[in-house]
mmCIF file of N, CA, C and O in Angstrom:
data_model
loop_
_atom_site.group_PDB
_atom_site.id
_atom_site.type_symbol
_atom_site.label_atom_id
_atom_site.label_comp_id
_atom_site.label_asym_id
_atom_site.label_seq_id
_atom_site.Cartn_x
_atom_site.Cartn_y
_atom_site.Cartn_z
ATOM 1 N N ALA A 1 -28.603 11.559 14.169
ATOM 2 C CA ALA A 1 -27.573 11.953 14.231
ATOM 3 C C ALA A 1 -26.485 10.943 14.968
ATOM 4 O O ALA A 1 -27.140 10.487 16.454
ATOM 5 N N LEU A 2 -25.092 10.795 15.124
ATOM 6 C CA LEU A 2 -24.336 10.071 15.893
ATOM 7 C C LEU A 2 -24.026 10.746 16.607
ATOM 8 O O LEU A 2 -23.567 12.448 16.627
ATOM 9 N N ASP A 3 -23.779 10.074 17.531
ATOM 10 C CA ASP A 3 -23.137 10.881 19.165
ATOM 11 C C ASP A 3 -21.951 11.038 19.315
ATOM 12 O O ASP A 3 -21.295 9.476 19.686
ATOM 13 N N TYR A 4 -20.795 10.409 18.660
ATOM 14 C CA TYR A 4 -19.240 11.493 18.922
ATOM 15 C C TYR A 4 -18.482 11.850 18.245
ATOM 16 O O TYR A 4 -19.061 12.606 17.584
ATOM 17 N N GLU A 5 -17.457 11.315 19.175
ATOM 18 C CA GLU A 5 -16.600 12.722 18.193
ATOM 19 C C GLU A 5 -15.645 11.758 17.729
ATOM 20 O O GLU A 5 -15.124 10.530 18.561
ATOM 21 N N LEU A 6 -14.577 12.563 17.008
ATOM 22 C CA LEU A 6 -13.591 12.633 16.784
ATOM 23 C C LEU A 6 -12.485 12.711 17.819
ATOM 24 O O LEU A 6 -11.656 13.593 17.625
ATOM 25 N N TYR A 7 -11.473 11.908 17.776
ATOM 26 C CA TYR A 7 -9.584 13.024 18.609
ATOM 27 C C TYR A 7 -8.159 12.059 17.377
ATOM 28 O O TYR A 7 -8.558 10.446 17.697
ATOM 29 N N GLU A 8 -7.315 12.744 17.310
ATOM 30 C CA GLU A 8 -6.024 12.401 16.783
ATOM 31 C C GLU A 8 -5.407 12.909 17.196
ATOM 32 O O GLU A 8 -5.018 14.387 17.742
ATOM 33 N N THR A 9 -4.077 12.136 17.192
ATOM 34 C CA THR A 9 -2.508 12.432 17.677
ATOM 35 C C THR A 9 -1.313 11.665 16.728
ATOM 36 O O THR A 9 -1.632 10.723 15.710
ATOM 37 N N ASN A 10 -1.160 13.062 16.368
ATOM 38 C CA ASN A 10 1.187 12.533 16.289
ATOM 39 C C ASN A 10 1.957 12.420 17.047
ATOM 40 O O ASN A 10 2.388 12.807 17.204
ATOM 41 N N PHE A 11 2.580 11.246 16.715
ATOM 42 C CA PHE A 11 3.762 11.041 17.878
ATOM 43 C C PHE A 11 5.160 11.905 16.751
ATOM 44 O O PHE A 11 5.065 11.190 15.411
ATOM 45 N N SER A 12 6.118 12.775 17.320
ATOM 46 C CA SER A 12 6.735 13.374 16.868
ATOM 47 C C SER A 12 7.840 11.623 16.570
ATOM 48 O O SER A 12 7.470 10.822 17.549
ATOM 49 N N GLU A 13 9.391 11.726 15.833
ATOM 50 C CA GLU A 13 10.023 10.846 15.688
ATOM 51 C C GLU A 13 10.523 10.769 17.075
ATOM 52 O O GLU A 13 10.792 9.474 17.381
ATOM 53 N N GLU A 14 10.574 11.331 17.959
ATOM 54 C CA GLU A 14 11.798 10.835 19.012
ATOM 55 C C GLU A 14 10.602 9.964 19.935
ATOM 56 O O GLU A 14 10.723 9.868 20.851
ATOM 57 N N GLU A 15 9.537 10.901 20.137
ATOM 58 C CA GLU A 15 8.670 10.215 20.545
ATOM 59 C C GLU A 15 7.315 8.182 20.765
ATOM 60 O O GLU A 15 8.289 7.867 20.695
ATOM 61 N N THR A 16 8.231 8.410 18.418
ATOM 62 C CA THR A 16 7.744 7.419 17.860
ATOM 63 C C THR A 16 9.134 6.165 18.661
ATOM 64 O O THR A 16 8.807 5.341 19.125
ATOM 65 N N GLU A 17 10.181 6.520 18.634
ATOM 66 C CA GLU A 17 11.902 6.371 19.013
ATOM 67 C C GLU A 17 11.602 5.511 20.330
ATOM 68 O O GLU A 17 12.085 4.850 20.653
ATOM 69 N N LYS A 18 10.957 6.502 21.056
ATOM 70 C CA LYS A 18 10.706 6.305 22.894
ATOM 71 C C LYS A 18 10.042 5.093 22.918
ATOM 72 O O LYS A 18 10.052 4.103 24.263
ATOM 73 N N ILE A 19 8.821 5.184 22.384
ATOM 74 C CA ILE A 19 8.195 3.808 22.528
ATOM 75 C C ILE A 19 8.184 2.741 22.247
ATOM 76 O O ILE A 19 8.360 1.492 22.361
ATOM 77 N N LYS A 20 8.874 2.748 20.361
ATOM 78 C CA LYS A 20 9.739 1.258 20.759
ATOM 79 C C LYS A 20 10.813 1.062 21.429
ATOM 80 O O LYS A 20 10.942 -0.366 21.143
ATOM 81 N N GLU A 21 11.742 2.194 22.164
ATOM 82 C CA GLU A 21 12.453 1.633 22.544
ATOM 83 C C GLU A 21 12.194 1.263 23.895
ATOM 84 O O GLU A 21 12.813 0.346 24.117
ATOM 85 N N PHE A 22 10.852 1.334 24.411
ATOM 86 C CA PHE A 22 10.401 0.612 26.075
ATOM 87 C C PHE A 22 9.385 -0.690 25.222
ATOM 88 O O PHE A 22 9.807 -1.082 26.411
ATOM 89 N N ALA A 23 9.339 -0.121 24.391
ATOM 90 C CA ALA A 23 8.580 -1.893 23.725
ATOM 91 C C ALA A 23 9.742 -2.458 23.690
ATOM 92 O O ALA A 23 10.248 -3.646 23.787
ATOM 93 N N GLN A 24 11.083 -2.471 22.928
ATOM 94 C CA GLN A 24 12.364 -3.963 22.946
ATOM 95 C C GLN A 24 12.689 -3.828 24.163
ATOM 96 O O GLN A 24 12.785 -4.808 25.088
ATOM 97 N N LYS A 25 12.761 -2.710 25.039
ATOM 98 C CA LYS A 25 13.401 -3.130 26.636
ATOM 99 C C LYS A 25 12.396 -3.823 27.161
ATOM 100 O O LYS A 25 13.505 -5.294 27.975
ATOM 101 N N SER A 26 11.052 -3.974 26.908
ATOM 102 C CA SER A 26 10.878 -4.479 27.858
ATOM 103 C C SER A 26 10.006 -5.794 26.984
ATOM 104 O O SER A 26 9.306 -6.475 28.019
ATOM 105 N N LYS A 27 10.930 -6.667 26.081
ATOM 106 C CA LYS A 27 10.324 -7.247 25.503
ATOM 107 C C LYS A 27 9.314 -7.666 24.912
ATOM 108 O O LYS A 27 8.558 -9.147 25.102
ATOM 109 N N LEU A 28 8.240 -6.643 24.479
ATOM 110 C CA LEU A 28 7.384 -6.226 23.742
ATOM 111 C C LEU A 28 6.878 -5.529 22.536
ATOM 112 O O LEU A 28 8.196 -5.386 22.717
ATOM 113 N N THR A 29 5.914 -6.185 21.530
ATOM 114 C CA THR A 29 5.996 -6.157 20.611
ATOM 115 C C THR A 29 4.966 -4.573 20.152
ATOM 116 O O THR A 29 4.802 -4.222 21.842
ATOM 117 N N LEU A 30 5.557 -3.268 19.172
ATOM 118 C CA LEU A 30 4.906 -2.792 19.880
ATOM 119 C C LEU A 30 2.854 -2.831 19.670
ATOM 120 O O LEU A 30 2.907 -2.013 19.792
ATOM 121 N N ASN A 31 3.071 -3.197 19.006
ATOM 122 C CA ASN A 31 1.367 -3.687 19.049
ATOM 123 C C ASN A 31 0.870 -4.025 20.514
ATOM 124 O O ASN A 31 -0.170 -3.601 21.187
ATOM 125 N N ALA A 32 2.024 -4.642 21.487
ATOM 126 C CA ALA A 32 0.814 -5.184 22.566
ATOM 127 C C ALA A 32 1.432 -3.009 23.113
ATOM 128 O O ALA A 32 0.107 -3.677 24.251
ATOM 129 N N VAL A 33 1.906 -3.110 23.153
ATOM 130 C CA VAL A 33 2.133 -1.547 23.863
ATOM 131 C C VAL A 33 1.012 -0.969 22.949
ATOM 132 O O VAL A 33 0.295 -0.189 24.185
ATOM 133 N N LEU A 34 0.823 -1.057 21.946
ATOM 134 C CA LEU A 34 -0.767 0.157 21.637
ATOM 135 C C LEU A 34 -1.738 -0.192 21.937
ATOM 136 O O LEU A 34 -2.516 0.146 21.959
ATOM 137 N N GLN A 35 -1.900 -1.223 22.425
ATOM 138 C CA GLN A 35 -3.277 -1.927 22.324
ATOM 139 C C GLN A 35 -3.237 -2.050 24.258
ATOM 140 O O GLN A 35 -4.663 -1.525 24.857
ATOM 141 N N GLY A 36 -2.591 -1.834 24.452
ATOM 142 C CA GLY A 36 -2.011 -2.343 26.284
ATOM 143 C C GLY A 36 -2.808 -0.519 26.039
ATOM 144 O O GLY A 36 -3.717 -0.186 27.316
ATOM 145 N N THR A 37 -2.307 0.452 25.690
ATOM 146 C CA THR A 37 -2.502 2.040 26.414
ATOM 147 C C THR A 37 -3.534 1.959 25.430
ATOM 148 O O THR A 37 -4.363 2.961 26.013
ATOM 149 N N TRP A 38 -4.018 1.692 24.098
ATOM 150 C CA TRP A 38 -6.370 1.549 24.171
ATOM 151 C C TRP A 38 -6.612 1.004 25.372
ATOM 152 O O TRP A 38 -8.131 1.833 25.274
ATOM 153 N N GLY A 39 -6.448 0.176 25.850
ATOM 154 C CA GLY A 39 -7.140 -0.546 26.600
ATOM 155 C C GLY A 39 -6.734 0.521 28.377
ATOM 156 O O GLY A 39 -7.570 0.330 28.637
ATOM 157 N N ILE A 40 -5.862 0.929 28.179
ATOM 158 C CA ILE A 40 -6.064 1.569 29.701
ATOM 159 C C ILE A 40 -6.716 3.076 29.643
ATOM 160 O O ILE A 40 -7.947 3.341 29.871
ATOM 161 N N LEU A 41 -6.737 3.257 27.746
ATOM 162 C CA LEU A 41 -7.825 4.379 27.964
ATOM 163 C C LEU A 41 -9.387 4.373 27.748
ATOM 164 O O LEU A 41 -10.128 5.234 28.851
ATOM 165 N N LEU A 42 -9.821 3.232 26.957
ATOM 166 C CA LEU A 42 -10.930 2.572 27.034
ATOM 167 C C LEU A 42 -10.965 2.497 28.606
ATOM 168 O O LEU A 42 -12.603 3.238 29.411
ATOM 169 N N SER A 43 -10.269 1.526 29.897
ATOM 170 C CA SER A 43 -10.767 1.761 30.618
ATOM 171 C C SER A 43 -11.325 3.105 31.618
ATOM 172 O O SER A 43 -12.176 3.348 32.955
ATOM 173 N N ARG A 44 -10.145 3.711 31.205
ATOM 174 C CA ARG A 44 -10.330 4.918 32.409
ATOM 175 C C ARG A 44 -11.794 5.858 31.642
ATOM 176 O O ARG A 44 -12.448 6.521 32.157
ATOM 177 N N TYR A 45 -11.890 6.018 30.228
ATOM 178 C CA TYR A 45 -13.088 6.535 29.946
ATOM 179 C C TYR A 45 -14.549 6.290 30.629
ATOM 180 O O TYR A 45 -15.312 6.700 30.534
ATOM 181 N N THR A 46 -14.383 4.748 30.096
ATOM 182 C CA THR A 46 -15.956 4.000 30.394
ATOM 183 C C THR A 46 -16.107 3.455 32.219
ATOM 184 O O THR A 46 -16.970 3.161 32.127
ATOM 185 N N HIS A 47 -15.231 4.182 33.147
ATOM 186 C CA HIS A 47 -14.669 3.279 34.342
ATOM 187 C C HIS A 47 -15.428 2.051 34.134
ATOM 188 O O HIS A 47 -15.817 1.287 35.357
ATOM 189 N N LYS A 48 -14.511 0.718 33.428
ATOM 190 C CA LYS A 48 -14.641 -0.323 33.396
ATOM 191 C C LYS A 48 -13.644 -0.562 33.961
ATOM 192 O O LYS A 48 -12.587 -0.918 33.324
ATOM 193 N N ARG A 49 -13.983 -1.988 34.088
ATOM 194 C CA ARG A 49 -12.058 -2.644 34.762
ATOM 195 C C ARG A 49 -12.482 -4.146 34.126
ATOM 196 O O ARG A 49 -11.154 -4.956 32.895
ATOM 197 N N ASP A 50 -13.587 -4.362 32.966
ATOM 198 C CA ASP A 50 -12.858 -5.411 31.349
ATOM 199 C C ASP A 50 -14.467 -5.373 30.761
ATOM 200 O O ASP A 50 -15.474 -4.716 30.915
ATOM 201 N N PHE A 51 -13.829 -5.690 29.381
ATOM 202 C CA PHE A 51 -14.230 -4.522 28.703
ATOM 203 C C PHE A 51 -13.629 -5.531 27.033
ATOM 204 O O PHE A 51 -11.704 -6.612 27.012
ATOM 205 N N THR A 52 -13.835 -5.276 26.107
ATOM 206 C CA THR A 52 -14.006 -6.495 24.809
ATOM 207 C C THR A 52 -14.023 -5.527 23.333
ATOM 208 O O THR A 52 -14.363 -4.842 24.062
ATOM 209 N N PHE A 53 -12.533 -4.898 22.962
ATOM 210 C CA PHE A 53 -13.276 -4.345 21.810
ATOM 211 C C PHE A 53 -12.031 -5.058 19.970
ATOM 212 O O PHE A 53 -11.768 -5.845 20.957
ATOM 213 N N GLY A 54 -12.316 -4.515 19.664
ATOM 214 C CA GLY A 54 -12.387 -5.101 18.130
ATOM 215 C C GLY A 54 -10.971 -5.194 17.851
ATOM 216 O O GLY A 54 -10.858 -3.971 17.575
ATOM 217 N N ILE A 55 -10.275 -6.381 17.370
ATOM 218 C CA ILE A 55 -8.645 -5.706 16.642
ATOM 219 C C ILE A 55 -8.495 -6.583 14.575
ATOM 220 O O ILE A 55 -9.770 -7.504 14.555
ATOM 221 N N ILE A 56 -8.024 -5.774 14.091
ATOM 222 C CA ILE A 56 -8.323 -6.149 12.595
ATOM 223 C C ILE A 56 -7.124 -7.139 12.568
ATOM 224 O O ILE A 56 -5.854 -6.719 13.259
ATOM 225 N N VAL A 57 -7.066 -8.332 11.671
ATOM 226 C CA VAL A 57 -6.161 -9.160 11.932
ATOM 227 C C VAL A 57 -6.376 -8.602 9.881
ATOM 228 O O VAL A 57 -7.133 -9.527 8.689
ATOM 229 N N SER A 58 -5.141 -8.998 9.474
ATOM 230 C CA SER A 58 -5.119 -9.415 8.116
ATOM 231 C C SER A 58 -4.408 -10.892 7.644
ATOM 232 O O SER A 58 -3.843 -10.822 8.272
ATOM 233 N N GLY A 59 -4.422 -11.814 6.203
ATOM 234 C CA GLY A 59 -3.265 -12.793 5.894
ATOM 235 C C GLY A 59 -4.624 -13.285 4.760
ATOM 236 O O GLY A 59 -5.350 -13.593 5.010
ATOM 237 N N ARG A 60 -3.544 -13.762 4.338
ATOM 238 C CA ARG A 60 -3.900 -14.829 3.964
ATOM 239 C C ARG A 60 -2.973 -16.356 3.464
ATOM 240 O O ARG A 60 -2.255 -16.346 3.532
ATOM 241 N N SER A 61 -3.745 -17.313 3.909
ATOM 242 C CA SER A 61 -2.463 -18.440 4.022
ATOM 243 C C SER A 61 -2.000 -18.619 3.265
ATOM 244 O O SER A 61 -2.579 -19.032 1.502
ATOM 245 N N VAL A 62 -1.020 -19.270 2.952
ATOM 246 C CA VAL A 62 -0.345 -19.493 1.891
ATOM 247 C C VAL A 62 -0.306 -21.117 1.545
ATOM 248 O O VAL A 62 -0.822 -21.577 0.370
ATOM 249 N N GLU A 63 -0.846 -21.675 2.566
ATOM 250 C CA GLU A 63 -1.781 -23.401 2.419
ATOM 251 C C GLU A 63 -3.139 -23.427 1.975
ATOM 252 O O GLU A 63 -3.367 -24.320 0.725
ATOM 253 N N LEU A 64 -3.525 -22.303 1.677
ATOM 254 C CA LEU A 64 -4.585 -22.339 0.287
ATOM 255 C C LEU A 64 -4.579 -22.435 -0.270
ATOM 256 O O LEU A 64 -3.950 -21.752 -1.419
ATOM 257 N N PRO A 65 -5.041 -24.107 -1.253
ATOM 258 C CA PRO A 65 -4.957 -23.653 -2.501
ATOM 259 C C PRO A 65 -5.730 -22.593 -2.981
ATOM 260 O O PRO A 65 -7.368 -22.342 -3.206
ATOM 261 N N GLY A 66 -5.077 -21.894 -4.472
ATOM 262 C CA GLY A 66 -5.020 -21.372 -5.754
ATOM 263 C C GLY A 66 -5.067 -20.251 -4.914
ATOM 264 O O GLY A 66 -5.435 -19.380 -5.138
ATOM 265 N N ILE A 67 -4.109 -19.309 -3.629
ATOM 266 C CA ILE A 67 -4.684 -18.014 -3.667
ATOM 267 C C ILE A 67 -3.734 -17.789 -4.240
ATOM 268 O O ILE A 67 -3.874 -16.013 -4.078
ATOM 269 N N GLU A 68 -3.059 -17.973 -5.650
ATOM 270 C CA GLU A 68 -2.573 -16.657 -5.847
ATOM 271 C C GLU A 68 -2.689 -16.077 -7.160
ATOM 272 O O GLU A 68 -2.531 -15.276 -7.184
ATOM 273 N N ASN A 69 -4.292 -16.489 -7.228
ATOM 274 C CA ASN A 69 -5.090 -16.703 -7.776
ATOM 275 C C ASN A 69 -6.262 -15.552 -7.463
ATOM 276 O O ASN A 69 -6.983 -15.220 -7.789
ATOM 277 N N MET A 70 -6.874 -15.413 -6.113
ATOM 278 C CA MET A 70 -7.597 -14.546 -5.549
ATOM 279 C C MET A 70 -7.061 -13.520 -5.405
ATOM 280 O O MET A 70 -6.005 -12.742 -4.779
ATOM 281 N N ALA A 71 -7.721 -12.447 -5.134
ATOM 282 C CA ALA A 71 -7.783 -10.809 -5.016
ATOM 283 C C ALA A 71 -8.698 -10.772 -4.309
ATOM 284 O O ALA A 71 -9.948 -11.724 -4.140
ATOM 285 N N GLY A 72 -8.685 -9.634 -3.509
ATOM 286 C CA GLY A 72 -9.863 -9.359 -2.164
ATOM 287 C C GLY A 72 -9.031 -9.284 -0.934
ATOM 288 O O GLY A 72 -7.373 -9.175 -0.598
ATOM 289 N N VAL A 73 -10.360 -8.246 -0.459
ATOM 290 C CA VAL A 73 -9.652 -7.632 1.263
ATOM 291 C C VAL A 73 -9.740 -8.866 1.916
ATOM 292 O O VAL A 73 -10.256 -9.656 2.782
ATOM 293 N N PHE A 74 -8.330 -9.563 2.754
ATOM 294 C CA PHE A 74 -8.859 -11.142 3.049
ATOM 295 C C PHE A 74 -8.701 -10.158 5.307
ATOM 296 O O PHE A 74 -7.367 -10.308 5.690
ATOM 297 N N ILE A 75 -9.514 -9.971 5.625
ATOM 298 C CA ILE A 75 -9.443 -9.143 6.964
ATOM 299 C C ILE A 75 -10.315 -9.540 7.530
ATOM 300 O O ILE A 75 -11.652 -9.948 6.978
ATOM 301 N N ASN A 76 -10.126 -9.788 8.335
ATOM 302 C CA ASN A 76 -10.874 -10.406 9.999
ATOM 303 C C ASN A 76 -10.729 -9.177 10.995
ATOM 304 O O ASN A 76 -9.787 -9.014 11.892
ATOM 305 N N THR A 77 -11.921 -9.150 11.823
ATOM 306 C CA THR A 77 -12.226 -8.789 13.075
ATOM 307 C C THR A 77 -12.380 -9.741 13.935
ATOM 308 O O THR A 77 -13.073 -10.027 14.059
ATOM 309 N N LEU A 78 -11.212 -9.255 14.724
ATOM 310 C CA LEU A 78 -11.573 -10.416 16.006
ATOM 311 C C LEU A 78 -11.707 -10.109 18.185
ATOM 312 O O LEU A 78 -11.547 -9.107 17.701
ATOM 313 N N PRO A 79 -12.850 -10.496 18.866
ATOM 314 C CA PRO A 79 -12.861 -10.119 19.567
ATOM 315 C C PRO A 79 -11.499 -9.935 20.730
ATOM 316 O O PRO A 79 -11.009 -10.495 20.674
ATOM 317 N N PHE A 80 -11.470 -8.736 21.220
ATOM 318 C CA PHE A 80 -9.895 -8.782 22.009
ATOM 319 C C PHE A 80 -10.762 -8.199 23.751
ATOM 320 O O PHE A 80 -10.857 -7.670 23.275
ATOM 321 N N ARG A 81 -11.029 -9.485 23.905
ATOM 322 C CA ARG A 81 -10.785 -8.624 25.158
ATOM 323 C C ARG A 81 -9.248 -8.714 26.389
ATOM 324 O O ARG A 81 -8.495 -9.231 26.693
ATOM 325 N N ILE A 82 -10.287 -7.330 27.376
ATOM 326 C CA ILE A 82 -9.514 -7.053 28.205
ATOM 327 C C ILE A 82 -9.213 -6.856 29.782
ATOM 328 O O ILE A 82 -10.171 -6.374 30.287
ATOM 329 N N THR A 83 -9.365 -7.490 31.375
ATOM 330 C CA THR A 83 -9.693 -6.987 32.376
ATOM 331 C C THR A 83 -8.584 -7.237 33.043
ATOM 332 O O THR A 83 -7.175 -7.580 33.327
ATOM 333 N N PHE A 84 -8.232 -5.632 33.226
ATOM 334 C CA PHE A 84 -7.666 -5.342 34.392
ATOM 335 C C PHE A 84 -7.312 -5.572 35.676
ATOM 336 O O PHE A 84 -8.700 -6.147 36.819
ATOM 337 N N LYS A 85 -7.013 -6.192 36.659
ATOM 338 C CA LYS A 85 -5.915 -6.562 37.439
ATOM 339 C C LYS A 85 -4.677 -5.860 38.623
ATOM 340 O O LYS A 85 -4.306 -4.493 38.089
ATOM 341 N N GLU A 86 -5.366 -5.794 39.634
ATOM 342 C CA GLU A 86 -4.407 -4.680 40.705
ATOM 343 C C GLU A 86 -3.196 -5.938 39.707
ATOM 344 O O GLU A 86 -2.517 -6.626 40.833
ATOM 345 N N GLU A 87 -1.928 -4.790 39.379
ATOM 346 C CA GLU A 87 -1.079 -4.771 38.732
ATOM 347 C C GLU A 87 0.238 -3.306 38.204
ATOM 348 O O GLU A 87 -1.048 -2.587 37.706
ATOM 349 N N ASN A 88 1.268 -3.843 38.132
ATOM 350 C CA ASN A 88 1.729 -2.578 37.968
ATOM 351 C C ASN A 88 1.815 -2.770 36.071
ATOM 352 O O ASN A 88 1.528 -4.097 35.160
ATOM 353 N N ILE A 89 2.537 -1.382 35.328
ATOM 354 C CA ILE A 89 1.731 -1.633 34.312
ATOM 355 C C ILE A 89 2.884 -2.742 32.965
ATOM 356 O O ILE A 89 2.122 -3.203 32.086
ATOM 357 N N GLY A 90 4.137 -3.262 33.557
ATOM 358 C CA GLY A 90 4.271 -3.485 33.253
ATOM 359 C C GLY A 90 4.079 -5.537 33.327
ATOM 360 O O GLY A 90 4.131 -5.385 31.847
ATOM 361 N N SER A 91 2.658 -5.825 34.027
ATOM 362 C CA SER A 91 2.855 -6.915 34.368
ATOM 363 C C SER A 91 1.393 -6.825 33.004
ATOM 364 O O SER A 91 1.813 -7.673 32.358
ATOM 365 N N TYR A 92 0.952 -5.704 33.644
ATOM 366 C CA TYR A 92 -0.112 -5.486 32.340
ATOM 367 C C TYR A 92 0.121 -5.827 30.556
ATOM 368 O O TYR A 92 -0.757 -6.846 30.450
ATOM 369 N N LEU A 93 1.293 -4.730 30.400
ATOM 370 C CA LEU A 93 1.450 -5.608 29.488
ATOM 371 C C LEU A 93 1.811 -6.693 28.718
ATOM 372 O O LEU A 93 1.996 -7.121 27.739
ATOM 373 N N GLN A 94 3.022 -6.857 29.598
ATOM 374 C CA GLN A 94 3.007 -8.783 29.137
ATOM 375 C C GLN A 94 1.710 -9.678 29.135
ATOM 376 O O GLN A 94 1.640 -10.051 28.047
ATOM 377 N N ARG A 95 0.815 -9.293 29.599
ATOM 378 C CA ARG A 95 -0.101 -10.527 29.793
ATOM 379 C C ARG A 95 -0.888 -9.844 28.131
ATOM 380 O O ARG A 95 -1.679 -10.702 28.027
ATOM 381 N N ILE A 96 -0.837 -8.556 27.914
ATOM 382 C CA ILE A 96 -1.475 -8.569 26.258
ATOM 383 C C ILE A 96 -1.414 -8.965 25.301
ATOM 384 O O ILE A 96 -1.624 -9.938 25.182
#
């Protein structure tokens, strides 16, 4: 048997807007804020300051000959490494 649990959370519209505003004011993408938050959670729960997790990227290169005739899922999982340093949250997220 696998040893894991599933946790799920939903943000209200107000919470979502606050996160978006924070990202915009900080000149960050929403993706950077969410990945940074995930990194903080992983660090706290694993008690590690250096770790890697997978991020999924998708897309089809327009330059690829015959791309308009191809079907299928074009995704890749890439390693994303975070190393925590003594810094404030703003500096950390900018580094992400």
